[in-house]
CSV table of C-alpha atoms and ligand atoms in Angstrom, one decimal:
chain,number,residue,atom,x,y,z
Y,601,MET,CA,20.9,-41.1,65.0
Y,602,HIS,CA,17.5,-39.4,65.6
Y,603,THR,CA,17.3,-37.4,62.4
Y,604,TYR,CA,13.7,-36.3,62.9
Y,605,LYS,CA,14.3,-35.2,66.5
Y,606,CYS,CA,17.5,-33.4,65.5
Y,607,LYS,CA,15.7,-31.5,62.7
Y,608,TRP,CA,13.0,-30.5,65.3
Y,609,PHE,CA,15.8,-29.4,67.6
Y,610,LEU,CA,17.4,-27.2,65.0
Y,611,GLU,CA,14.1,-25.4,64.3
Y,612,GLU,CA,13.7,-24.6,68.0
Y,613,LEU,CA,17.3,-23.7,68.7
Y,614,ASN,CA,16.8,-20.0,68.5
Y,615,GLU,CA,14.0,-20.0,71.0
Y,616,TYR,CA,16.3,-21.8,73.4
Y,617,LEU,CA,19.3,-19.5,72.7
Y,618,ASP,CA,17.2,-16.4,73.0
Y,619,ASP,CA,15.5,-17.7,76.1
Y,620,THR,CA,12.0,-17.4,74.6
Y,621,ALA,CA,11.1,-21.0,74.9
Y,622,ASP,CA,8.4,-21.9,77.5
Y,623,ALA,CA,9.2,-24.3,80.3
Y,624,GLU,CA,7.9,-27.4,78.5
Y,625,LEU,CA,9.8,-26.7,75.3
Y,626,ARG,CA,12.9,-25.9,77.3
Y,627,GLN,CA,12.7,-29.2,79.0
Y,628,ARG,CA,12.2,-31.1,75.8
Y,629,ILE,CA,15.2,-29.4,74.2
Y,630,GLU,CA,17.4,-30.0,77.2
Y,631,GLN,CA,16.5,-33.6,77.2
Y,632,HIS,CA,17.4,-33.9,73.5
Y,633,ILE,CA,20.8,-32.2,73.9
Y,634,HIS,CA,21.5,-34.4,76.9
Y,635,GLU,CA,20.8,-37.5,74.8
Y,636,CYS,CA,22.3,-36.4,71.5
Y,637,PRO,CA,26.0,-35.5,71.4
Y,638,ASN,CA,25.7,-33.9,67.9
Y,639,CYS,CA,23.0,-31.6,68.9
Y,640,TRP,CA,24.8,-30.7,72.1
Y,641,VAL,CA,27.8,-29.6,70.0
Y,642,VAL,CA,25.6,-27.6,67.6
Y,643,PHE,CA,23.9,-25.9,70.6
Y,644,ASP,CA,27.2,-25.3,72.5
Y,645,SER,CA,29.1,-23.9,69.5
Y,646,THR,CA,26.2,-21.7,68.3
Y,647,LYS,CA,25.9,-20.3,71.8
Y,648,LYS,CA,29.7,-19.6,71.7
Y,649,THR,CA,29.3,-18.0,68.3
Y,650,LEU,CA,26.9,-15.5,69.7
Y,651,ALA,CA,29.1,-14.9,72.7
Y,652,VAL,CA,32.2,-14.1,70.6
Y,653,TYR,CA,30.2,-11.6,68.5
Y,654,LYS,CA,28.7,-10.0,71.6
Y,655,GLY,CA,32.2,-9.7,73.1
Y,656,MET,CA,33.6,-8.3,69.8
Y,657,GLU,CA,34.9,-4.8,70.3
Y,658,ALA,CA,33.0,-2.2,68.4
Y,659,GLN,CA,35.4,-1.0,65.8
Y,660,ASN,CA,36.0,2.6,66.2
Y,661,VAL,CA,34.3,5.1,64.0
Y,662,PRO,CA,36.9,7.5,62.7
Y,663,ALA,CA,36.5,10.9,64.4
Y,664,ASP,CA,36.7,12.8,61.1
Y,665,VAL,CA,33.6,10.8,59.8
Y,666,GLU,CA,31.4,12.5,62.4
Y,667,GLN,CA,32.9,15.9,61.7
Y,668,ARG,CA,32.4,15.5,58.0
Y,669,LEU,CA,28.8,14.4,58.5
Y,670,LEU,CA,27.9,17.4,60.7
Y,671,LYS,CA,29.5,19.7,58.1
Y,672,VAL,CA,27.6,18.2,55.2
Y,673,LEU,CA,24.3,18.4,57.2
Y,674,GLN,CA,25.1,22.0,58.1
Y,675,GLN,CA,25.7,22.9,54.5
Y,676,LYS,CA,22.8,21.1,53.0
Y,677,LEU,CA,20.2,21.7,55.6
Y,678,LYS,CA,20.8,25.4,56.2
Y,679,PRO,CA,17.4,26.9,56.8
Y,680,ASN,CA,16.4,29.3,54.0
Y,681,HIS,CA,15.7,32.3,56.2
Y,682,ASP,CA,19.4,32.5,57.1
Y,683,GLU,CA,20.2,33.4,53.6
Y,684,ILE,CA,17.4,35.9,53.1
Y,685,ARG,CA,18.1,38.5,55.7
K,225,MET,CA,18.7,6.4,84.8
K,226,SER,CA,16.0,6.8,82.2
K,227,THR,CA,13.6,4.1,81.2
K,228,PRO,CA,13.0,3.2,77.6
K,229,SER,CA,9.7,5.1,77.5
K,230,GLU,CA,11.3,8.2,78.9
K,231,THR,CA,13.9,8.0,76.2
K,232,ALA,CA,11.3,7.6,73.6
K,233,PHE,CA,9.3,10.6,75.0
K,234,ASP,CA,12.4,12.7,75.2
K,235,GLU,CA,13.3,11.7,71.6
K,236,LEU,CA,9.9,12.5,70.3
K,237,ALA,CA,10.3,16.0,71.8
K,238,LEU,CA,13.6,16.3,69.9
K,239,VAL,CA,12.1,15.1,66.7
K,240,ASN,CA,9.3,17.6,67.0
K,241,ARG,CA,11.7,20.4,67.6
K,242,ALA,CA,13.8,19.3,64.7
K,243,ARG,CA,10.7,19.2,62.5
K,244,SER,CA,10.1,22.8,63.2
K,245,GLY,CA,13.6,23.7,62.0
K,246,ASP,CA,15.6,23.5,65.3
K,247,MET,CA,18.9,22.3,64.0
K,248,ARG,CA,20.3,21.9,67.4
K,249,ALA,CA,17.7,19.3,68.2
K,250,PHE,CA,18.5,17.5,65.0
K,251,SER,CA,22.2,17.5,65.7
K,252,ASP,CA,21.4,15.9,69.1
K,253,LEU,CA,19.6,13.1,67.3
K,254,VAL,CA,22.4,12.8,64.8
K,255,THR,CA,25.2,12.5,67.3
K,256,ARG,CA,23.2,10.1,69.4
K,257,TYR,CA,23.1,7.5,66.6
K,258,ASP,CA,25.7,8.3,64.0
K,259,ARG,CA,28.3,5.8,65.3
K,260,LYS,CA,25.8,3.0,65.3
K,261,ILE,CA,24.5,3.8,61.8
K,262,PHE,CA,28.1,4.0,60.5
K,263,ARG,CA,28.9,0.6,62.0
K,264,LEU,CA,25.8,-0.9,60.7
K,265,ALA,CA,26.4,0.4,57.2
K,266,ARG,CA,29.9,-0.8,57.3
K,267,HIS,CA,28.8,-4.3,58.2
K,268,ILE,CA,26.4,-4.4,55.3
K,269,THR,CA,28.4,-2.6,52.7
K,270,GLN,CA,31.8,-3.9,53.9
K,271,SER,CA,33.4,-0.6,52.9
K,272,ASP,CA,34.3,2.5,54.9
K,273,GLU,CA,33.8,4.7,52.0
K,274,ASP,CA,30.3,3.4,51.2
K,275,ALA,CA,29.4,3.4,54.9
K,276,GLU,CA,30.2,7.1,55.1
K,277,ASP,CA,28.1,7.9,52.1
K,278,VAL,CA,25.3,5.9,53.6
K,279,LEU,CA,25.7,7.7,56.9
K,280,GLN,CA,25.3,11.1,55.2
K,281,GLU,CA,22.4,10.1,53.0
K,282,THR,CA,20.6,8.5,56.0
K,283,PHE,CA,20.6,11.7,58.0
K,284,LEU,CA,19.9,14.0,55.1
K,285,LYS,CA,16.9,11.8,54.1
K,286,SER,CA,15.7,11.4,57.7
K,287,PHE,CA,15.6,15.2,58.0
K,288,GLN,CA,13.8,15.7,54.7
K,289,HIS,CA,11.2,13.0,55.6
K,290,LEU,CA,10.9,13.9,59.3
K,291,GLY,CA,7.3,14.8,58.7
K,292,GLU,CA,6.6,11.1,57.9
K,293,PHE,CA,8.0,9.8,61.1
K,294,GLN,CA,5.0,8.5,63.0
K,295,GLY,CA,6.3,8.4,66.5
K,296,ASN,CA,4.9,5.0,67.1
K,297,SER,CA,8.3,3.4,66.4
K,298,LYS,CA,11.6,4.4,67.9
K,299,PHE,CA,13.5,7.1,65.9
K,300,TYR,CA,16.5,4.7,65.8
K,301,THR,CA,14.4,1.9,64.2
K,302,TRP,CA,13.2,4.4,61.7
K,303,ILE,CA,16.6,5.6,60.6
K,304,VAL,CA,17.9,2.0,60.6
K,305,ARG,CA,15.4,1.3,58.0
K,306,ILE,CA,16.6,4.2,55.9
K,307,ALA,CA,20.3,3.2,56.4
K,308,VAL,CA,19.6,-0.4,55.5
K,309,ASN,CA,17.9,0.6,52.2
K,310,GLU,CA,20.8,3.0,51.4
K,311,SER,CA,23.3,0.3,52.1
K,312,LEU,CA,21.5,-2.3,49.9
K,313,MET,CA,21.4,0.3,47.1
K,314,LYS,CA,25.2,0.6,47.4
K,315,LEU,CA,25.6,-3.2,47.1
K,316,ARG,CA,23.3,-3.3,44.1
K,317,LYS,CA,25.3,-0.6,42.4
K,318,ARG,CA,28.5,-2.4,43.0
K,319,LYS,CA,27.3,-5.9,42.0
K,320,THR,CA,25.6,-5.3,38.7
K,321,ASP,CA,25.7,-9.0,37.8
K,322,ARG,CA,23.6,-10.0,40.7
K,323,THR,CA,20.5,-8.6,42.3
K,324,VAL,CA,20.9,-7.9,45.9
K,325,SER,CA,17.7,-7.7,47.9
K,326,ILE,CA,16.7,-8.6,51.4
K,327,ASP,CA,13.4,-9.6,49.9
K,328,GLU,CA,14.9,-12.3,47.8
K,329,SER,CA,13.1,-15.6,48.3
K,330,ILE,CA,15.1,-17.9,50.5
K,331,ASP,CA,15.6,-21.5,49.8
K,332,THR,CA,15.1,-22.9,53.3
K,333,GLY,CA,16.2,-26.4,52.6
K,334,GLU,CA,19.9,-26.7,52.2
K,335,GLU,CA,20.9,-23.9,54.5
K,336,THR,CA,19.6,-25.5,57.7
K,337,MET,CA,21.7,-28.5,57.1
K,338,VAL,CA,24.5,-29.0,59.6
K,339,ARG,CA,27.5,-30.4,57.9
K,340,GLU,CA,30.3,-29.9,60.4
K,341,ILE,CA,30.2,-31.0,63.9
K,342,ALA,CA,33.2,-30.5,66.2
K,343,ALA,CA,33.2,-29.5,69.8
K,344,TRP,CA,34.7,-26.0,70.5
K,345,ASP,CA,37.2,-25.0,73.1
K,346,GLU,CA,35.8,-23.7,76.3
K,347,ASP,CA,37.1,-20.2,75.6
K,348,PRO,CA,37.7,-20.4,71.8
K,349,GLU,CA,38.6,-16.7,71.4
K,350,GLN,CA,41.6,-17.1,73.8
K,351,ARG,CA,43.6,-18.7,71.0
K,352,TYR,CA,43.7,-15.5,68.9
K,353,SER,CA,44.9,-12.0,69.4
K,354,ARG,CA,42.3,-9.2,69.3
K,355,GLU,CA,43.2,-8.3,65.8
K,356,GLU,CA,43.1,-11.9,64.5
K,357,LEU,CA,39.7,-12.4,66.2
K,358,GLY,CA,38.3,-9.3,64.7
K,359,GLU,CA,39.4,-10.4,61.3
K,360,ILE,CA,38.0,-13.9,61.7
K,361,LEU,CA,34.6,-12.7,62.9
K,362,GLY,CA,34.4,-9.9,60.4
K,363,LYS,CA,35.2,-12.2,57.4
K,364,ALA,CA,32.7,-14.8,58.6
K,365,VAL,CA,29.9,-12.2,58.7
K,366,ASP,CA,30.9,-10.7,55.4
K,367,SER,CA,30.7,-14.1,53.7
K,368,LEU,CA,27.0,-14.4,54.5
K,369,ARG,CA,24.6,-13.4,51.8
K,370,PRO,CA,23.0,-10.0,52.3
K,371,ALA,CA,19.6,-11.3,53.3
K,372,PHE,CA,21.1,-13.2,56.2
K,373,ARG,CA,23.9,-10.8,57.0
K,374,THR,CA,21.5,-7.9,57.5
K,375,VAL,CA,19.3,-9.8,59.9
K,376,PHE,CA,22.3,-11.1,61.9
K,377,VAL,CA,23.9,-7.6,62.1
K,378,LEU,CA,20.7,-6.0,63.4
K,379,ARG,CA,19.7,-8.8,65.8
K,380,ASP,CA,23.0,-10.1,67.2
K,381,ILE,CA,25.4,-7.3,66.7
K,382,GLU,CA,23.2,-4.2,67.1
K,383,ASP,CA,20.9,-5.9,69.6
K,384,LEU,CA,17.6,-4.9,68.0
K,385,SER,CA,14.6,-7.1,69.0
K,386,THR,CA,13.0,-9.4,66.5
K,387,GLU,CA,10.1,-7.0,66.2
K,388,GLU,CA,12.4,-4.0,65.6
K,389,THR,CA,14.4,-5.9,63.0
K,390,ALA,CA,11.2,-7.0,61.2
K,391,ALA,CA,10.0,-3.3,61.2
K,392,ALA,CA,13.4,-2.0,60.0
K,393,LEU,CA,13.6,-4.5,57.2
K,394,SER,CA,9.9,-4.7,56.3
K,395,LEU,CA,10.0,-8.4,56.9
K,396,SER,CA,7.5,-10.6,58.7
K,397,ILE,CA,8.6,-11.9,62.2
K,398,PRO,CA,8.8,-15.5,60.9
K,399,ALA,CA,11.0,-14.4,58.1
K,400,VAL,CA,13.4,-12.6,60.5
K,401,LYS,CA,13.4,-15.7,62.7
K,402,SER,CA,14.2,-18.1,60.0
K,403,ARG,CA,16.9,-15.9,58.5
K,404,LEU,CA,18.5,-15.4,61.9
K,405,LEU,CA,18.6,-19.2,62.5
K,406,ARG,CA,20.3,-19.8,59.1
K,407,ALA,CA,22.7,-16.9,59.7
K,408,ARG,CA,23.7,-18.2,63.1
K,409,LEU,CA,24.1,-21.8,61.9
K,410,GLN,CA,26.2,-20.8,58.9
K,411,LEU,CA,28.4,-18.6,61.1
K,412,ARG,CA,28.8,-21.5,63.6
K,413,GLU,CA,29.9,-23.7,60.8
K,414,LYS,CA,32.3,-21.2,59.3
K,415,LEU,CA,33.9,-20.5,62.7
K,416,THR,CA,34.2,-24.2,63.7
K,417,ARG,CA,37.4,-24.5,61.8
K,418,PHE,CA,39.0,-21.8,63.9
K,419,PHE,CA,37.5,-22.6,67.3
K,420,LYS,CA,37.2,-26.4,67.4
K,421,ARG,CA,39.0,-28.3,70.1
K,422,LYS,CA,42.3,-29.6,68.9
K,423,GLY,CA,42.0,-33.2,67.7
K,424,ASP,CA,38.3,-33.2,67.5
K,425,ASP,CA,37.0,-34.7,64.3
K,426,VAL,CA,34.8,-32.8,62.0
K,427,PHE,CA,32.1,-34.9,60.5
K,428,ALA,CA,28.7,-34.5,58.8
K,429,TYR,CA,25.3,-35.4,60.0
K,430,LEU,CA,21.7,-34.8,58.9
U,769,ZN,ZN1,20.1,-34.5,67.9
């Protein structure tokens, strides 16, 4: 087990997942997950974690929430000159 | 299709009109983002009722403080910041026994440890119905501590950039990155038990 390498890999995992690693870092990461089954699993399951969240359907916002919001704003933010007249 | 800079320009024009009292312009801004703000607040507060309060407070405050909006950040990032603060205030009020802050100092040691390793199915979500999946994913996010949950929601659910997330939360970029890593790894671990390949062993390492 390459504890030191694995720790390094974990710290760089985000750069790899977010595609912000430069070519050299990328290659070193790819080499490690090729050689280390544990880190491959961590990489693969973290990637899938993000994928399931991205695919998650946005829960609907109840329609009446927006109506109530606009009503509250209208009441509280009424410009003063409307009331003067 | 409009480019991001056109959108920003168009938005600044709306903000300027709203600032001079044009309520129509302000309504346009509100309806552009209210769903996103409600969802965000619901993720952080875990309550529909609190999220609705946060939504109303956010837009009331944003209107009252419109003069302070600098125009060098996106309007959305600016209101996200207000919404996050309002959401955290709700959490604080609810949990009087525990301080909830996104500024809390984070112990970086233990939380990067990976304790469970098991390969996942190729399409792990296929095993569950849409409702079941929604519940599994929602509960996993809810179980993160607020400092991690907030960063994860902004970065990976609301798709803000690292820089926008840092600005919205008044955090440094390294802090955002390290919290995001911990959030992702913790979620991965929590979800492993639902999504692992049948028969695969779960074992610890590191
Ligand atoms: Zn490794």
